[in-house]
Short mmCIF file of C-alpha atoms in Angstrom, two decimals:
data_model
loop_
_atom_site.label_atom_id
_atom_site.label_comp_id
_atom_site.label_asym_id
_atom_site.label_seq_id
_atom_site.Cartn_x
_atom_site.Cartn_y
_atom_site.Cartn_z
CA UNK L 127 93.33 91.34 105.84
CA UNK L 128 90.66 93.88 106.80
CA UNK L 129 93.01 96.69 105.74
CA UNK L 130 91.89 99.50 103.40
CA UNK L 131 92.83 103.18 103.32
CA UNK L 132 90.15 105.84 103.73
CA UNK L 133 90.61 107.24 100.16
CA UNK L 134 90.52 103.68 98.77
CA UNK L 135 87.18 103.10 100.56
CA UNK L 136 85.90 106.25 98.86
CA UNK L 137 87.13 104.96 95.50
CA UNK L 138 85.46 101.56 96.00
CA UNK L 139 82.13 103.12 97.09
CA UNK L 140 82.16 105.22 93.92
CA UNK L 141 83.22 102.43 91.53
CA UNK L 142 80.85 99.81 92.96
CA UNK L 143 78.01 102.38 93.24
CA UNK L 144 77.50 101.38 96.88
CA UNK L 145 74.99 103.12 99.13
CA UNK L 146 77.83 103.92 101.50
CA UNK L 147 80.61 102.42 103.56
CA UNK L 148 81.85 102.10 107.12
CA UNK L 149 85.48 102.92 107.91
CA UNK L 150 86.81 101.60 111.21
CA UNK L 151 90.03 103.34 112.11
CA UNK L 152 92.14 105.20 114.63
CA UNK L 153 92.90 107.70 111.86
CA UNK L 154 95.88 109.77 113.09
CA UNK L 155 95.27 109.04 116.79
CA UNK L 156 97.24 106.49 118.84
CA UNK L 157 95.76 103.11 117.84
CA UNK L 158 95.71 99.51 119.04
CA UNK L 159 93.76 97.48 121.62
CA UNK L 160 94.49 99.97 124.41
CA UNK L 161 93.96 103.19 122.45
CA UNK L 162 91.68 104.95 119.98
CA UNK L 163 89.27 103.45 117.50
CA UNK L 164 86.33 104.99 115.69
CA UNK L 165 83.61 104.29 113.15
CA UNK L 166 82.99 106.67 110.26
CA UNK L 167 80.19 106.46 107.71
CA UNK L 168 80.79 107.61 104.14
CA UNK L 169 77.84 108.28 101.87
CA UNK L 170 77.03 107.24 98.30
CA UNK L 171 79.48 109.49 96.45
CA UNK L 172 82.24 108.29 98.80
CA UNK L 173 82.28 111.47 100.91
CA UNK L 174 82.10 111.72 104.72
CA UNK L 175 78.37 111.70 105.45
CA UNK L 176 76.97 115.25 105.33
CA UNK L 177 75.09 116.66 108.31
CA UNK L 178 71.77 116.17 106.52
CA UNK L 179 72.45 112.40 106.81
CA UNK L 180 74.17 112.27 110.21
CA UNK L 181 71.34 114.32 111.75
CA UNK L 182 68.84 111.69 110.54
CA UNK L 183 71.05 108.88 111.88
CA UNK L 184 71.16 110.61 115.24
CA UNK L 185 67.38 111.09 115.11
CA UNK L 186 66.96 107.33 114.66
CA UNK L 187 69.07 106.63 117.76
CA UNK L 188 66.49 108.49 119.85
CA UNK L 189 63.71 106.05 118.90
CA UNK L 190 65.44 102.63 118.72
CA UNK L 191 63.52 100.10 120.88
CA UNK L 192 65.47 96.92 120.14
CA UNK L 193 68.58 95.64 118.36
CA UNK L 194 68.39 92.38 116.40
CA UNK L 195 71.56 90.33 115.94
CA UNK L 196 72.22 87.90 113.08
CA UNK L 197 74.08 84.72 113.95
CA UNK L 198 76.71 84.64 111.21
CA UNK L 199 79.99 82.74 111.49
CA UNK L 200 83.27 84.59 110.95
CA UNK L 201 84.37 85.37 107.40
CA UNK L 202 87.99 84.61 106.46
CA UNK L 203 89.33 88.14 105.80
CA UNK L 204 92.64 86.76 104.54
CA UNK L 205 91.19 85.17 101.37
CA UNK L 206 89.58 86.89 98.38
CA UNK L 207 86.13 85.57 97.52
CA UNK L 208 82.42 85.50 98.29
CA UNK L 209 80.76 83.92 101.34
CA UNK L 210 76.96 83.53 101.37
CA UNK L 211 74.63 83.33 104.36
CA UNK L 212 71.17 82.77 102.88
CA UNK L 213 70.42 85.95 100.92
CA UNK L 214 73.25 87.86 102.61
CA UNK L 215 76.59 88.03 100.78
CA UNK L 216 80.04 89.03 102.07
CA UNK L 217 82.78 89.60 99.49
CA UNK L 218 86.42 90.05 100.51
CA UNK L 219 88.04 92.31 97.88
CA UNK L 220 91.58 93.34 97.00
CA UNK L 221 92.07 96.68 98.84
CA UNK L 222 94.46 97.99 96.19
CA UNK L 223 92.90 96.99 92.82
CA UNK L 224 90.08 99.55 92.32
CA UNK L 225 92.15 102.34 93.87
CA UNK L 226 95.21 101.59 91.72
CA UNK L 227 93.05 101.52 88.58
CA UNK L 228 91.69 104.95 89.49
CA UNK L 229 95.17 106.40 90.13
CA UNK L 230 96.38 105.05 86.75
CA UNK L 231 93.59 107.08 85.14
CA UNK L 232 94.62 110.23 87.05
CA UNK L 233 98.43 110.13 86.59
CA UNK L 234 100.89 109.20 83.85
CA UNK L 235 102.42 106.18 85.60
CA UNK L 236 104.88 105.52 82.76
CA UNK L 237 106.29 109.06 83.05
CA UNK L 238 106.60 108.74 86.84
CA UNK L 239 108.31 105.37 86.36
CA UNK L 240 110.99 106.98 84.16
CA UNK L 241 111.83 109.32 87.04
CA UNK L 242 111.72 106.76 89.86
CA UNK L 243 113.91 104.26 87.97
CA UNK L 244 116.62 106.81 87.09
CA UNK L 245 119.97 105.93 88.67
CA UNK L 246 120.36 109.56 89.82
CA UNK L 247 116.98 109.81 91.58
CA UNK L 248 116.14 108.43 95.02
CA UNK L 249 113.00 108.74 97.08
CA UNK L 250 111.80 107.62 100.50
CA UNK L 251 108.24 106.92 101.58
CA UNK L 252 107.41 106.42 105.27
CA UNK L 253 104.18 104.45 105.77
CA UNK L 254 104.52 104.84 109.56
CA UNK L 255 103.43 101.19 110.11
CA UNK L 256 99.97 102.36 109.09
CA UNK L 257 97.50 101.53 106.33
CA UNK L 258 99.49 102.90 103.34
CA UNK L 259 102.02 100.14 103.99
CA UNK L 260 99.52 97.92 102.13
CA UNK L 261 99.66 100.29 99.13
CA UNK L 262 103.29 101.45 99.06
CA UNK L 263 104.82 98.22 97.71
CA UNK L 264 102.16 97.49 95.02
CA UNK L 265 102.15 101.10 93.78
CA UNK L 266 105.67 102.48 94.28
CA UNK L 267 107.75 99.29 94.02
CA UNK L 268 105.81 96.77 91.90
CA UNK L 269 104.13 99.24 89.49
CA UNK L 270 106.48 102.25 89.41
CA UNK L 271 109.81 100.45 89.83
CA UNK L 272 111.09 101.97 93.08
CA UNK L 273 113.64 99.92 95.03
CA UNK L 274 112.20 98.08 98.04
CA UNK L 275 114.38 100.13 100.41
CA UNK L 276 112.48 103.24 99.25
CA UNK L 277 109.71 102.20 101.65
CA UNK L 278 110.25 102.45 105.39
CA UNK L 279 107.89 101.22 108.14
CA UNK L 280 105.94 99.53 105.34
CA UNK L 281 104.17 96.82 107.37
CA UNK L 282 100.77 97.89 108.79
CA UNK L 283 100.61 97.16 112.53
CA UNK L 284 97.47 97.39 114.65
CA UNK L 285 99.17 99.72 117.13
CA UNK L 286 101.35 101.50 114.52
CA UNK L 287 104.45 100.03 116.17
CA UNK L 288 103.56 101.85 119.41
CA UNK L 289 104.13 105.15 117.60
CA UNK L 290 101.88 108.07 116.61
CA UNK L 291 101.23 107.89 112.83
CA UNK L 292 100.96 111.61 112.26
CA UNK L 293 102.93 112.71 109.15
CA UNK L 294 104.49 115.88 110.52
CA UNK L 295 107.91 117.13 111.63
CA UNK L 296 107.39 115.86 115.18
CA UNK L 297 106.12 112.32 114.67
CA UNK L 298 107.80 111.47 111.34
CA UNK L 299 111.20 112.53 112.71
CA UNK L 300 112.98 109.44 111.29
CA UNK L 301 112.05 110.52 107.76
CA UNK L 302 112.89 114.15 108.56
CA UNK L 303 116.38 113.07 109.73
CA UNK L 304 116.93 111.18 106.45
CA UNK L 305 115.77 114.15 104.35
CA UNK L 306 117.92 116.69 106.23
CA UNK L 307 121.06 114.54 106.00
CA UNK L 308 123.93 115.46 103.65
CA UNK L 309 123.20 112.30 101.62
CA UNK L 310 119.43 112.90 101.51
CA UNK L 311 117.27 111.39 98.74
CA UNK L 312 115.74 113.73 96.14
CA UNK L 313 112.20 113.39 97.51
CA UNK L 314 110.57 112.22 100.73
CA UNK L 315 106.97 111.70 101.80
CA UNK L 316 104.88 110.13 104.57
CA UNK L 317 101.24 109.26 105.18
CA UNK L 318 99.12 108.77 108.29
CA UNK L 319 97.11 106.09 110.12
CA UNK L 320 94.27 105.73 107.61
CA UNK L 321 96.10 107.02 104.51
CA UNK L 322 94.28 110.28 103.90
CA UNK L 323 96.99 112.76 104.92
CA UNK L 324 100.54 113.41 103.73
CA UNK L 325 103.81 115.22 104.35
CA UNK L 326 106.11 116.34 101.50
CA UNK L 327 109.88 116.92 101.85
CA UNK L 328 112.74 117.82 99.54
CA UNK L 329 116.43 117.72 100.42
CA UNK L 330 116.63 119.77 103.62
CA UNK L 331 113.22 121.29 102.90
CA UNK L 332 109.75 120.83 104.42
CA UNK L 333 106.88 121.87 102.15
CA UNK L 334 104.01 123.18 104.28
CA UNK L 335 100.62 121.61 103.44
CA UNK L 336 99.29 125.10 102.59
CA UNK L 337 102.10 125.58 100.05
CA UNK L 338 101.86 122.00 98.77
CA UNK L 339 98.22 122.24 97.65
CA UNK L 340 98.92 125.61 95.98
CA UNK L 341 101.92 124.22 94.10
CA UNK L 342 100.02 121.12 92.97
CA UNK L 343 97.17 123.33 91.72
CA UNK L 344 99.56 125.67 89.87
CA UNK L 345 101.20 122.73 88.05
CA UNK L 346 98.24 120.35 87.70
CA UNK L 347 97.13 121.11 84.16
CA UNK L 348 100.59 120.59 82.66
CA UNK L 349 101.84 117.73 84.89
CA UNK L 350 98.76 115.58 85.68
CA UNK L 351 96.75 114.12 82.74
CA UNK L 352 93.47 114.04 84.75
CA UNK L 353 93.51 117.87 84.74
CA UNK L 354 94.69 118.39 81.14
CA UNK L 355 91.46 120.23 80.22
CA UNK L 356 91.79 122.65 83.13
CA UNK L 357 90.53 122.91 86.71
CA UNK L 358 86.91 123.49 87.77
CA UNK L 359 87.78 125.38 90.94
CA UNK L 360 90.00 125.45 94.04
CA UNK L 361 89.18 125.43 97.75
CA UNK L 362 90.86 125.41 101.15
CA UNK L 363 89.80 125.25 104.77
CA UNK L 364 89.60 128.65 106.46
CA UNK L 365 92.73 128.24 108.68
CA UNK L 366 94.86 127.16 105.69
CA UNK L 367 97.14 129.88 104.30
CA UNK L 368 96.09 132.07 101.39
CA UNK L 369 98.69 130.59 98.98
CA UNK L 370 95.95 128.72 97.09
CA UNK L 371 93.86 131.90 96.76
CA UNK L 372 96.68 133.50 94.76
CA UNK L 373 96.80 130.54 92.33
CA UNK L 374 93.02 130.68 91.84
CA UNK L 375 93.25 134.41 91.10
CA UNK L 376 96.09 134.01 88.57
CA UNK L 377 94.39 131.07 86.83
CA UNK L 378 91.01 132.86 86.97
CA UNK L 379 89.33 129.93 88.76
CA UNK L 380 86.36 129.81 91.16
CA UNK L 381 87.65 129.76 94.74
CA UNK L 382 86.01 128.63 97.99
CA UNK L 383 87.02 129.10 101.64
CA UNK L 384 85.23 126.50 103.78
CA UNK L 385 85.17 125.42 107.45
CA UNK L 386 87.54 122.68 108.59
CA UNK L 387 86.13 119.26 107.57
CA UNK L 388 86.39 117.40 104.28
CA UNK L 389 82.59 117.05 103.92
CA UNK L 390 82.42 120.73 102.92
CA UNK L 391 84.60 120.00 99.87
CA UNK L 392 82.46 116.99 98.85
CA UNK L 393 79.35 119.10 98.12
CA UNK L 394 81.38 121.42 95.87
CA UNK L 395 82.90 118.44 94.03
CA UNK L 396 79.53 116.72 93.50
CA UNK L 397 78.20 119.98 92.05
CA UNK L 398 81.12 120.12 89.58
CA UNK L 399 82.62 123.26 91.14
CA UNK L 400 85.88 121.93 92.57
CA UNK L 401 88.96 120.05 91.34
CA UNK L 402 91.74 120.45 93.96
CA UNK L 403 91.54 121.34 97.65
CA UNK L 404 93.51 121.14 100.86
CA UNK L 405 93.81 121.73 104.58
CA UNK L 406 96.78 123.00 106.58
CA UNK L 407 96.44 119.85 108.73
CA UNK L 408 98.27 117.79 106.07
CA UNK L 409 95.22 116.90 103.97
CA UNK L 410 95.33 117.33 100.18
CA UNK L 411 93.04 115.90 97.52
CA UNK L 412 91.03 116.22 94.33
CA UNK L 413 87.67 115.18 92.91
CA UNK L 414 88.93 111.71 91.85
CA UNK L 415 87.54 110.59 95.25
CA UNK L 416 85.66 112.37 98.04
CA UNK L 417 88.34 112.11 100.72
CA UNK L 418 91.73 113.68 101.19
CA UNK L 419 94.29 111.27 99.77
CA UNK L 420 97.88 110.85 100.97
CA UNK L 421 99.12 108.63 98.13
CA UNK L 422 97.48 110.96 95.57
CA UNK L 423 99.45 113.93 96.95
CA UNK L 424 102.72 111.96 96.78
CA UNK L 425 102.01 110.95 93.17
CA UNK L 426 101.09 114.56 92.33
CA UNK L 427 104.54 115.71 93.48
CA UNK L 428 106.24 112.83 91.65
CA UNK L 429 104.28 113.89 88.54
CA UNK L 430 105.52 117.47 88.85
CA UNK L 431 109.12 116.29 89.28
CA UNK L 432 108.92 113.76 86.42
CA UNK L 433 107.34 116.33 84.10
CA UNK L 434 110.09 118.87 84.85
CA UNK L 435 112.91 116.31 84.50
CA UNK L 436 111.64 114.36 81.50
CA UNK L 437 114.29 115.80 79.15
CA UNK L 438 117.21 115.60 81.60
CA UNK L 439 120.02 113.19 80.78
CA UNK L 440 121.66 111.16 83.54
CA UNK L 441 124.31 113.35 85.13
CA UNK L 442 122.52 116.62 84.37
CA UNK L 443 121.28 118.57 87.38
CA UNK L 444 117.69 117.58 88.13
CA UNK L 445 114.92 120.07 88.91
CA UNK L 446 114.39 119.62 92.66
CA UNK L 447 111.54 120.07 95.11
CA UNK L 448 113.32 123.26 96.28
CA UNK L 449 113.41 124.58 92.69
CA UNK L 450 109.65 124.10 92.29
CA UNK L 451 108.99 125.72 95.68
CA UNK L 452 111.21 128.77 95.06
CA UNK L 453 109.89 129.30 91.52
CA UNK L 454 106.37 129.26 92.94
CA UNK L 455 107.24 131.82 95.62
CA UNK L 456 108.95 134.03 93.03
CA UNK L 457 105.75 133.97 90.94
CA UNK L 458 103.11 134.26 93.65
CA UNK L 459 104.92 135.50 96.77
CA UNK L 460 105.36 133.45 99.95
CA UNK L 461 102.73 132.94 102.63
CA UNK L 462 104.68 132.41 105.86
CA UNK L 463 102.49 130.20 108.03
CA UNK L 464 102.67 128.60 111.47
CA UNK L 465 100.24 126.77 113.74
CA UNK L 466 100.44 126.39 117.50
CA UNK L 467 98.46 123.63 119.23
CA UNK L 468 97.57 123.91 122.91
CA UNK L 469 96.33 120.43 123.80
CA UNK L 470 94.35 119.08 126.78
CA UNK L 471 93.37 122.55 127.94
CA UNK L 472 90.74 122.74 130.66
CA UNK L 473 87.44 123.01 128.73
CA UNK L 474 85.76 125.73 130.81
CA UNK L 475 88.82 127.97 130.57
CA UNK L 476 89.08 127.37 126.80
CA UNK L 477 85.42 128.31 126.33
CA UNK L 478 85.87 131.45 128.45
CA UNK L 479 88.87 132.46 126.33
CA UNK L 480 86.83 132.09 123.13
CA UNK L 481 83.99 134.15 124.61
CA UNK L 482 86.56 136.84 125.53
CA UNK L 483 87.77 136.86 121.90
CA UNK L 484 84.17 137.20 120.69
CA UNK L 485 83.79 140.30 122.87
CA UNK L 486 87.00 141.69 121.34
CA UNK L 487 85.87 141.16 117.73
CA UNK L 488 82.48 142.72 118.48
CA UNK L 489 84.30 145.92 119.52
CA UNK L 490 87.02 145.78 116.83
CA UNK L 491 87.03 148.49 114.16
CA UNK L 492 88.74 148.62 110.79
CA UNK L 493 91.86 150.79 110.86
CA UNK L 494 92.84 149.95 114.45
CA UNK L 495 96.54 149.35 114.99
CA UNK L 496 97.84 146.03 116.38
CA UNK L 497 101.57 146.67 116.77
CA UNK L 498 102.70 147.59 113.24
CA UNK L 499 99.63 145.91 111.68
CA UNK L 500 96.40 147.67 110.68
CA UNK L 501 93.14 145.75 111.15
CA UNK L 502 91.02 145.19 108.03
CA UNK L 503 88.32 143.25 109.89
CA UNK L 504 87.78 140.71 112.69
CA UNK L 505 84.98 138.14 112.74
CA UNK L 506 83.81 134.67 113.76
CA UNK L 507 83.97 132.76 110.48
CA UNK L 508 80.68 131.46 109.11
CA UNK L 509 79.98 129.61 105.87
CA UNK L 510 76.91 129.28 103.69
CA UNK L 511 77.23 126.24 101.42
CA UNK L 512 76.64 127.50 97.84
CA UNK L 513 75.20 124.08 96.87
CA UNK L 514 72.66 123.20 99.58
CA UNK L 515 72.55 126.63 101.34
CA UNK L 516 73.28 125.03 104.73
CA UNK L 517 74.96 127.40 107.22
CA UNK L 518 77.91 126.64 109.52
CA UNK L 519 78.43 129.24 112.28
CA UNK L 520 81.26 129.99 114.75
CA UNK L 521 83.98 128.21 112.76
CA UNK L 522 86.97 130.20 114.03
CA UNK L 523 87.88 133.70 115.15
CA UNK L 524 89.84 135.74 112.60
CA UNK L 525 91.84 138.93 112.78
CA UNK L 526 92.62 139.97 109.18
CA UNK L 527 95.08 142.81 108.56
CA UNK L 528 95.38 145.17 105.60
CA UNK L 529 98.59 143.55 104.29
CA UNK L 530 96.90 140.12 104.12
CA UNK L 531 98.36 138.87 107.41
CA UNK L 532 96.05 136.85 109.65
CA UNK L 533 95.72 135.58 113.21
CA UNK L 534 93.13 132.82 113.63
CA UNK L 535 91.93 131.02 116.79
CA UNK L 536 90.00 127.74 116.67
CA UNK L 537 88.63 125.60 119.47
CA UNK L 538 89.06 122.02 118.25
CA UNK L 539 87.31 119.34 120.26
CA UNK L 540 86.19 119.47 123.88
CA UNK L 541 86.45 115.78 124.75
CA UNK L 542 87.21 113.95 127.97
CA UNK L 543 90.90 114.89 127.74
CA UNK L 544 90.04 118.58 127.52
CA UNK L 545 90.00 121.06 124.67
CA UNK L 546 92.56 121.77 121.96
CA UNK L 547 93.09 125.42 121.02
CA UNK L 548 94.75 126.05 117.69
CA UNK L 549 96.40 129.37 116.88
CA UNK L 550 97.24 130.08 113.23
CA UNK L 551 99.57 132.90 112.20
CA UNK L 552 100.15 133.94 108.57
CA UNK L 553 101.98 136.72 106.78
CA UNK L 554 102.23 137.35 103.04
CA UNK L 555 105.68 138.31 101.72
CA UNK L 556 106.08 139.39 98.06
CA UNK L 557 109.80 140.30 98.44
CA UNK L 558 111.88 137.45 96.90
CA UNK L 559 114.93 138.44 98.96
CA UNK L 560 113.01 137.47 102.13
CA UNK L 561 111.61 134.14 100.91
CA UNK L 562 114.36 132.01 102.46
CA UNK L 563 113.79 133.39 105.94
CA UNK L 564 112.86 130.93 108.68
CA UNK L 565 109.08 131.07 109.14
CA UNK L 566 109.33 131.70 112.89
CA UNK L 567 111.66 134.66 112.27
CA UNK L 568 109.47 136.11 109.55
CA UNK L 569 106.34 135.74 111.69
CA UNK L 570 107.90 136.96 114.94
CA UNK L 571 106.36 140.48 114.92
CA UNK L 572 102.90 139.01 114.28
CA UNK L 573 103.31 136.22 116.85
#
C-alpha cells in the first residue's frame, strides 16, 4: 500500500544490500494533501545520508541542465510482486517481513509473548493513525498474542485522522488519559508519523525519553538477547539529559555526546563503537538498524518487563514500569529534565538572542554564581566526529554548573513559519527522598 516505517526502510536497505532508499513522509509534522510532506534519502548502511553525500547531491543540483522523464505506467502498490519495464524492475514487497525477521533476532519473542498473554497483564499501543498501524497488528497481536483492543488508532491514514502524530504528553493525550486512569493497563506506548519515535508510560507514570534510553541500556545485556555479549558503547544527543552518561560510567563503556541528528550516531555504529543511543525528542534506537526505532523501544521495555516477571505466578504482584524506574533512580540518581519550545518566533529576533548568548558565554568565567548555582563552564557546543574527523560547529549554547545541572539553548529551524527556540533545563539529584518530586518543582530554582 506504499506504507513502510522509516526504521523498516533502514532494515530493508541493509538486508537487500541496496545502494540507498528514498523515504517520503510527513514524519511527525501535520500530514495529508494540505500539509507537510518531505523526501529523505538514506544511504547504503540504512542511515540518513551523511553530509559528505548530501553536499555532493547539492553540488549536482547546481549543474543540472535537463531532466529526462521515463514513460512508465502506474504500478499496483496493493499487490506483492514484480513488474518489469524493459530492463527496469519494480518489486512491491511486504513492509513488515524483513523488519519482523530482524526484530525476532534482536528480542526473545517467546518470552515477551508469555508476558503479553498473561491474564493479569494489559498493554495499550497508540499508533496515532500513522505508519506503525501497519506493524502493530502483525507484531503485537498476530505474533505476540496481544488482544486486538490493545491497539488504538491502528489504521494508517494519509492525514493522521486530522491529528498531529507526535508521541508526547500533548498530542497523545488519549493514551495519557488511559494510562493515568484508576483502571490503567500495566504498560502504554505510542509511536509517531513515520514510526521512528516513541513514548513510554506506566500506570500514572511518564518515562522521559532521556530516562528511557538510560534504563534500556542498563538492562539490555540481561533482558535483550541481541546484547547478551555486552554493549559496544552508548551515545546521546547533546541536549538529552546525562542519565545515559551515568550508565556508561558504571558499565565502563565508551560514551559519545553528539549534535542533534541521527546521522551522527550512524557513523559510530558503522565503526563498531555504538550499541544503544537516544535523543530527548522521543527517539531511541540501537545498531540493529541505522534509524531511531519506535517499535524497537516498545519491545525493549516489554523485554525488560517480561524478564523481570518471568517467574511470577498469576496473582502475584508484577514488577511494574514504576518499579524499574525507581530502582534505576536509586542506583544512578535522577536527572530531572524539562524542555520548553518557543515556536514560530520571528527569525531575526531569534538570531539576535542567540548572538546575545554568544556574547555572554565569551565573557563567562568558571566560578561565577548564577543564583545558587556555580558555573563550571559555558560554551557553544561543537563536535568532531571520531570516525571521519568532520566538525560540526555552533550546535547549542550550554551553561554547565558544578553540580552537573545544565541550561541549554538551541535554535531549531528558521523556516517560513519562523524559528523554534528550545530551552533545556536539567538538574541531577542523588537524594532518593527527592526522586518522586514533580520535575517542574525540582527544577524551579534553575528555571
